Short mmCIF file of C-alpha atoms in Angstrom, two decimals:
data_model
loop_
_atom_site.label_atom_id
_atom_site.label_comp_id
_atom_site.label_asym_id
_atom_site.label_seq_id
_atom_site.Cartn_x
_atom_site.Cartn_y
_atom_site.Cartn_z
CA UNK A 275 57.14 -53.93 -24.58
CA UNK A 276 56.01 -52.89 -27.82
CA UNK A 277 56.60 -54.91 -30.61
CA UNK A 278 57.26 -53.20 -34.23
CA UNK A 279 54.51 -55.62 -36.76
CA UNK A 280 55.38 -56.09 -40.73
CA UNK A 281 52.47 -55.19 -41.85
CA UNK A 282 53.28 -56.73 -45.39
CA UNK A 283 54.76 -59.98 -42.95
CA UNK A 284 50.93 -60.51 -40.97
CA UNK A 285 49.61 -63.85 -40.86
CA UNK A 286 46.55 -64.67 -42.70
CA UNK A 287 45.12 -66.84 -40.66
CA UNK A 288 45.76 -67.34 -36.11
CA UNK A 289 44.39 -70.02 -34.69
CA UNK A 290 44.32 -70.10 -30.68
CA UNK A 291 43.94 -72.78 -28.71
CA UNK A 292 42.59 -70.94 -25.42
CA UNK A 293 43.66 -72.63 -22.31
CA UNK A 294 44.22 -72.18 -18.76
CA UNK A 295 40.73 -70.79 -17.40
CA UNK A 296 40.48 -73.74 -14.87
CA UNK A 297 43.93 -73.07 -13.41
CA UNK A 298 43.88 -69.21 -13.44
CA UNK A 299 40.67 -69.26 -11.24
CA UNK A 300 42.79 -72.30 -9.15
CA UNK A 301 45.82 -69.49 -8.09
CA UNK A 302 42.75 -66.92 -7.41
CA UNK A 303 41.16 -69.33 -5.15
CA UNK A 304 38.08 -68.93 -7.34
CA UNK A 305 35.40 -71.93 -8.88
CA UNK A 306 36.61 -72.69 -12.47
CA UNK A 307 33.61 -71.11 -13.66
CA UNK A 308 34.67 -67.61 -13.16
CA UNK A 309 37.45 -68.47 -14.94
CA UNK A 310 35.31 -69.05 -17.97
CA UNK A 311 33.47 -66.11 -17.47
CA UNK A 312 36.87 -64.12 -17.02
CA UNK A 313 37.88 -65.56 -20.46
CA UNK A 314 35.15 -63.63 -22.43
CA UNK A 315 36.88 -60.05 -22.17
CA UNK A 316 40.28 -61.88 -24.06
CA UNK A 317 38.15 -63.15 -26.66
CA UNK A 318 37.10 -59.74 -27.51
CA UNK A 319 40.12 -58.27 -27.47
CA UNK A 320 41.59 -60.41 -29.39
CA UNK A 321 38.78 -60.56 -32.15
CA UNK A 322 39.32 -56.28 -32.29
CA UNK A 323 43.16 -56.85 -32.71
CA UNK A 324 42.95 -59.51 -35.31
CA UNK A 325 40.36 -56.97 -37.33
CA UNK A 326 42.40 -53.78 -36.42
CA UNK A 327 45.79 -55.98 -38.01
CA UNK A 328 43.72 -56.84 -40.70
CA UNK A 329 44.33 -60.44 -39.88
CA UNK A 330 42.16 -62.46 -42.49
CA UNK A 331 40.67 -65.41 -40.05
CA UNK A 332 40.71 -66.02 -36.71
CA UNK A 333 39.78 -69.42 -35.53
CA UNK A 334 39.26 -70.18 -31.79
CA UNK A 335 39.27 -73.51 -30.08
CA UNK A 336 36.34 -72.86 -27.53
CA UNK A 337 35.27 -76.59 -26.64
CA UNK A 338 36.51 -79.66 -27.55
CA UNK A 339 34.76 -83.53 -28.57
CA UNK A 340 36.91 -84.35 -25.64
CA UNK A 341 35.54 -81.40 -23.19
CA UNK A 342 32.84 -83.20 -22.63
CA UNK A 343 34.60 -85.19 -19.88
CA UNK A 344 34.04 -81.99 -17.50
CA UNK A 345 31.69 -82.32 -14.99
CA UNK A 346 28.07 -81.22 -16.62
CA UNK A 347 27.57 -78.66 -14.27
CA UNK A 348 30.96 -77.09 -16.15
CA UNK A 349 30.00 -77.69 -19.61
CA UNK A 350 26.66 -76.43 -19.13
CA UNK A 351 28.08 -72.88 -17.59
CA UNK A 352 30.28 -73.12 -20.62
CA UNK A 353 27.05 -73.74 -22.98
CA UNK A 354 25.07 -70.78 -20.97
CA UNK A 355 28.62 -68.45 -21.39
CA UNK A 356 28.28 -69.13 -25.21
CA UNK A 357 24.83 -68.17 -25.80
CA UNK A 358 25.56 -64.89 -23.58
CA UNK A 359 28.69 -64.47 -25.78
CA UNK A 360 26.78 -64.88 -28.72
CA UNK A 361 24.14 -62.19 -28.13
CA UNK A 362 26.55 -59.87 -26.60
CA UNK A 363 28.72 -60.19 -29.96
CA UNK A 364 26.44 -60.05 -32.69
CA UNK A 365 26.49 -56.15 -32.79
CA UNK A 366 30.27 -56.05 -32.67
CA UNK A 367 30.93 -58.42 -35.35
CA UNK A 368 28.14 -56.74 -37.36
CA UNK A 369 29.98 -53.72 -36.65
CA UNK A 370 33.38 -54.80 -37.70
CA UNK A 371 32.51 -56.40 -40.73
CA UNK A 372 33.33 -59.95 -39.21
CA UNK A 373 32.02 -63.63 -40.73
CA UNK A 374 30.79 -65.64 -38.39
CA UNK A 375 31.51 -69.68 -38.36
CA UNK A 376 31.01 -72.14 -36.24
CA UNK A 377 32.97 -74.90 -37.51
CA UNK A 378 32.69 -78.70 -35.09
CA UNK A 379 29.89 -81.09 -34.84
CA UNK A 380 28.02 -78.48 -34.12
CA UNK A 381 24.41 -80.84 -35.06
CA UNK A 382 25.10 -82.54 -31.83
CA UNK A 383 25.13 -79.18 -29.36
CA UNK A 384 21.66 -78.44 -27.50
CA UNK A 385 19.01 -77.03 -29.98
CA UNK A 386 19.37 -73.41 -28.31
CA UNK A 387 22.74 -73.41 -29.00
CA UNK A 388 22.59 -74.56 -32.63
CA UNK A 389 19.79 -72.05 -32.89
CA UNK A 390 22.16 -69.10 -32.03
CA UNK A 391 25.06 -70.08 -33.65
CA UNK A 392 23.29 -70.33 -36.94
CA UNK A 393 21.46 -67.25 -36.23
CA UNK A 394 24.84 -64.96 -35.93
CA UNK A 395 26.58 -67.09 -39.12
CA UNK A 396 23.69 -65.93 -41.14
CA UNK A 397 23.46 -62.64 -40.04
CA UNK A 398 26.91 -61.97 -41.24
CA UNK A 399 27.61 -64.14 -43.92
CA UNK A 400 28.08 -61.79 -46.44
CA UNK A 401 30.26 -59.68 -44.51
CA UNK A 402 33.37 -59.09 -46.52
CA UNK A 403 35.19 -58.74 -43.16
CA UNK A 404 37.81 -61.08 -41.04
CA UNK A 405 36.37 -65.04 -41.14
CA UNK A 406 35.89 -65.75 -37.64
CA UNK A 407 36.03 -69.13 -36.94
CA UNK A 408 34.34 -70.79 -33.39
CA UNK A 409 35.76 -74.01 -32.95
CA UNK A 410 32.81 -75.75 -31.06
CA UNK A 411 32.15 -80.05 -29.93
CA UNK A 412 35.28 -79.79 -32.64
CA UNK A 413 37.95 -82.63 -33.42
CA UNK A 414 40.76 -82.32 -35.64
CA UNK A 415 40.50 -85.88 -36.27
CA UNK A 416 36.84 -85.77 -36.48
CA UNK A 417 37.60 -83.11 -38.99
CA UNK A 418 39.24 -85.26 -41.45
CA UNK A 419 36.55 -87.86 -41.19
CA UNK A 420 33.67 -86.12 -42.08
CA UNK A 421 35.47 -84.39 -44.90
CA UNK A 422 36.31 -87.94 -46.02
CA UNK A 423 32.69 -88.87 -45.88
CA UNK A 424 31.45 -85.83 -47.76
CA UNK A 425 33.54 -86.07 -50.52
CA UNK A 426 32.88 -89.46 -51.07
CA UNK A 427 29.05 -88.49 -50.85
CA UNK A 428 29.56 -86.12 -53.11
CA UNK A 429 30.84 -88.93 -55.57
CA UNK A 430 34.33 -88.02 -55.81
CA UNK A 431 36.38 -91.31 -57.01
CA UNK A 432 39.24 -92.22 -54.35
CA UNK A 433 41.36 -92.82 -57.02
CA UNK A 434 41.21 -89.15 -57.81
CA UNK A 435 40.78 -88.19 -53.82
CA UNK A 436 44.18 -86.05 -53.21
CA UNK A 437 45.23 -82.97 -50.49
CA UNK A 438 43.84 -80.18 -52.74
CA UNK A 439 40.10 -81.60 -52.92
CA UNK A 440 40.45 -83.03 -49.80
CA UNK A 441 40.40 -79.58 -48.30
CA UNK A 442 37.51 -78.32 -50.21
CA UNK A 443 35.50 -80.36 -47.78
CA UNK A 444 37.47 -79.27 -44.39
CA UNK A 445 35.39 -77.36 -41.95
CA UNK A 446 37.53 -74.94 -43.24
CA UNK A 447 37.19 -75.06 -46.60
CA UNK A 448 37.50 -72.11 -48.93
CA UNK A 449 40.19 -70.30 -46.12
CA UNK A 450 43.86 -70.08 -46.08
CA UNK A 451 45.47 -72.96 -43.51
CA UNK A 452 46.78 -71.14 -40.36
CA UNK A 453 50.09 -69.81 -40.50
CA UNK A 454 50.03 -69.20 -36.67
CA UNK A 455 48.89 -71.50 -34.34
CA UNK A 456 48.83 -69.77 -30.44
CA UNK A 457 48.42 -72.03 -27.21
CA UNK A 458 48.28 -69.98 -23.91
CA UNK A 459 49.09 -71.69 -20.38
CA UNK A 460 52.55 -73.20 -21.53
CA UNK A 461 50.98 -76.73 -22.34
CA UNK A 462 52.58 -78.06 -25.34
CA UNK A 463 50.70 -79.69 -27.56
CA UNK A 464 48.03 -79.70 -30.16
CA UNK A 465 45.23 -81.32 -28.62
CA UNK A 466 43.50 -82.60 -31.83
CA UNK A 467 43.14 -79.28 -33.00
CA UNK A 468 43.19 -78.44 -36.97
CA UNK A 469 45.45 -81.26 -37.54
CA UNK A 470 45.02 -81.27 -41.41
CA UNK A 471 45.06 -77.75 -41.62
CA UNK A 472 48.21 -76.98 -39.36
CA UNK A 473 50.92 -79.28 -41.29
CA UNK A 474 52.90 -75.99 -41.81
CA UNK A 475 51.56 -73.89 -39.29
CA UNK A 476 54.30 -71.79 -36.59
CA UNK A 477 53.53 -72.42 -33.62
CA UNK A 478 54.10 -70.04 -30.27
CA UNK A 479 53.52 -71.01 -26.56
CA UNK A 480 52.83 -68.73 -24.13
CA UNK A 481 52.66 -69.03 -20.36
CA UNK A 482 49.63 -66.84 -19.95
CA UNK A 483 46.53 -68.11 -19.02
CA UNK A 484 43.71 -67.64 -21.46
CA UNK A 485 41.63 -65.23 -19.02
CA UNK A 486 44.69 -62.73 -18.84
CA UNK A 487 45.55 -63.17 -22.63
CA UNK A 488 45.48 -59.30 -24.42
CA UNK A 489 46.67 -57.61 -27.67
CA UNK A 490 49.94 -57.07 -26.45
CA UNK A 491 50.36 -61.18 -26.43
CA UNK A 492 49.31 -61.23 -29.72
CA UNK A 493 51.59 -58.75 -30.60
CA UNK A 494 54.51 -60.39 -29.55
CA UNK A 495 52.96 -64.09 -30.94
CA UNK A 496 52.92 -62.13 -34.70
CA UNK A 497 56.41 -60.55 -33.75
CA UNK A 498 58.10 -63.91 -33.42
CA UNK A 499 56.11 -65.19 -36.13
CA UNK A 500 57.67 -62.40 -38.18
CA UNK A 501 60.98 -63.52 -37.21
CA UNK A 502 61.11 -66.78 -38.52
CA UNK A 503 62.08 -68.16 -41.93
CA UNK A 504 59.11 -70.47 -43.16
CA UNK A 505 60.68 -72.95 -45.77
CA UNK A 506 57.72 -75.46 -46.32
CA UNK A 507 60.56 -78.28 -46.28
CA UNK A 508 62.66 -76.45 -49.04
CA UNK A 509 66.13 -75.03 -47.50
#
């Protein structure tokens, strides 16, 4: 189905929660690591789409504080995946004009990692492109914390503390909040995920597994999206 986009109606700012690589590898009979590995291709895609739509950010939740859980032999294929993603990427994003940012505790990955991810953010910082945002060792609660902290650091009074400045020291500071918030593999809910940020964001489920995931779910995420009456609590 093809799905007829407002161009003057597109969301400034998706945010994905990608899920479902354990359980798409599960029906294939195959080790949940090839489902991570099959995931890769759908995060390209849908990094072209966002650009070609002219979609402002993108921010994807690749690996939560709670991932961690996973058996290390998981969340170190998922570690090795990233840094292969990573150098496989930094042409494309170079190429489309894309800013790269890793937004999480990112101080606490392995020093490789760190080393990469800073190495592609500075590379195209001063693209003028899409923000993409990499949502790594992130927490939406953790989020709000360390905001807290730094703008208490900074020596802003709590009297004066309030939702606008507040923001200016979000991992997401200086971006629009989502307006579209996408989980794939039919769970529903947020799973600490941008919770300051997503107070008005619409939100879409789809069945589809993250690995399978392609512009034409996207499509139909922004077409429903366009559908909808956003009222920010007014009538």
């Amino acid at each position: 189905m093809n799905f007829a986009l407002d161009p003057h109606k597109m969301p400034r700012h998706i945010a994905i929660i990608m899920d479902g690589n354990g359980r798409w590898a599960q029906q294939r009979q195959l080790s949940r690591i090839k489902g991570h590995k099959a995931a890769i291709p759908a995060v390209q895609e849908t990094v072209q789409a966002c650009v070609d739509l002219k979609v402002s950010c993108l921010t994807l939740y690749a690996f939560s504080t709670e991932n961690w859980k996973r058996p290390p032999a998981e969340t170190g294929t998922l570690m090795a995946l990233l840094r292969q993603f990573l150098r496989m990427e930094m042409k494309t994003v170079t190429d489309y004009g894309v800013r790269f940012k890793p937004i999480g505790d990112i101080h606490e990955l392995d020093a490789g990692i760190q080393k990469d991810l800073r190495a592609v953010e500075a590379a195209t910082q001063k693209q003028t492109g899409m923000t993409f945002n990499l949502a790594l060792n992130y927490s939406g609660r953790g989020d709000i914390i360390n905001a807290f902290k730094a703008a208490v650091n900074a020596g802003l009074p709590l009297d004066s503390l309030n939702e606008n400045n507040l923001s200016d020291y979000m991992s997401t500071a200086g971006q629009p909040d989502p307006d579209l918030v996408i989980r794939t593999s039919g769970e529903m809910r947020i799973s600490n995920f941008l919770l300051w940020q997503i107070a008005y964001s619409e939100i879409w489920v789809t069945d589809t597994f993250w690995p399978d995931f392609r512009r034409k779910h996207l499509e139909e995420a922004i077409w429903n999206y366009q559908q909808r009456n956003r009222r920010f609590g007014g009538i």
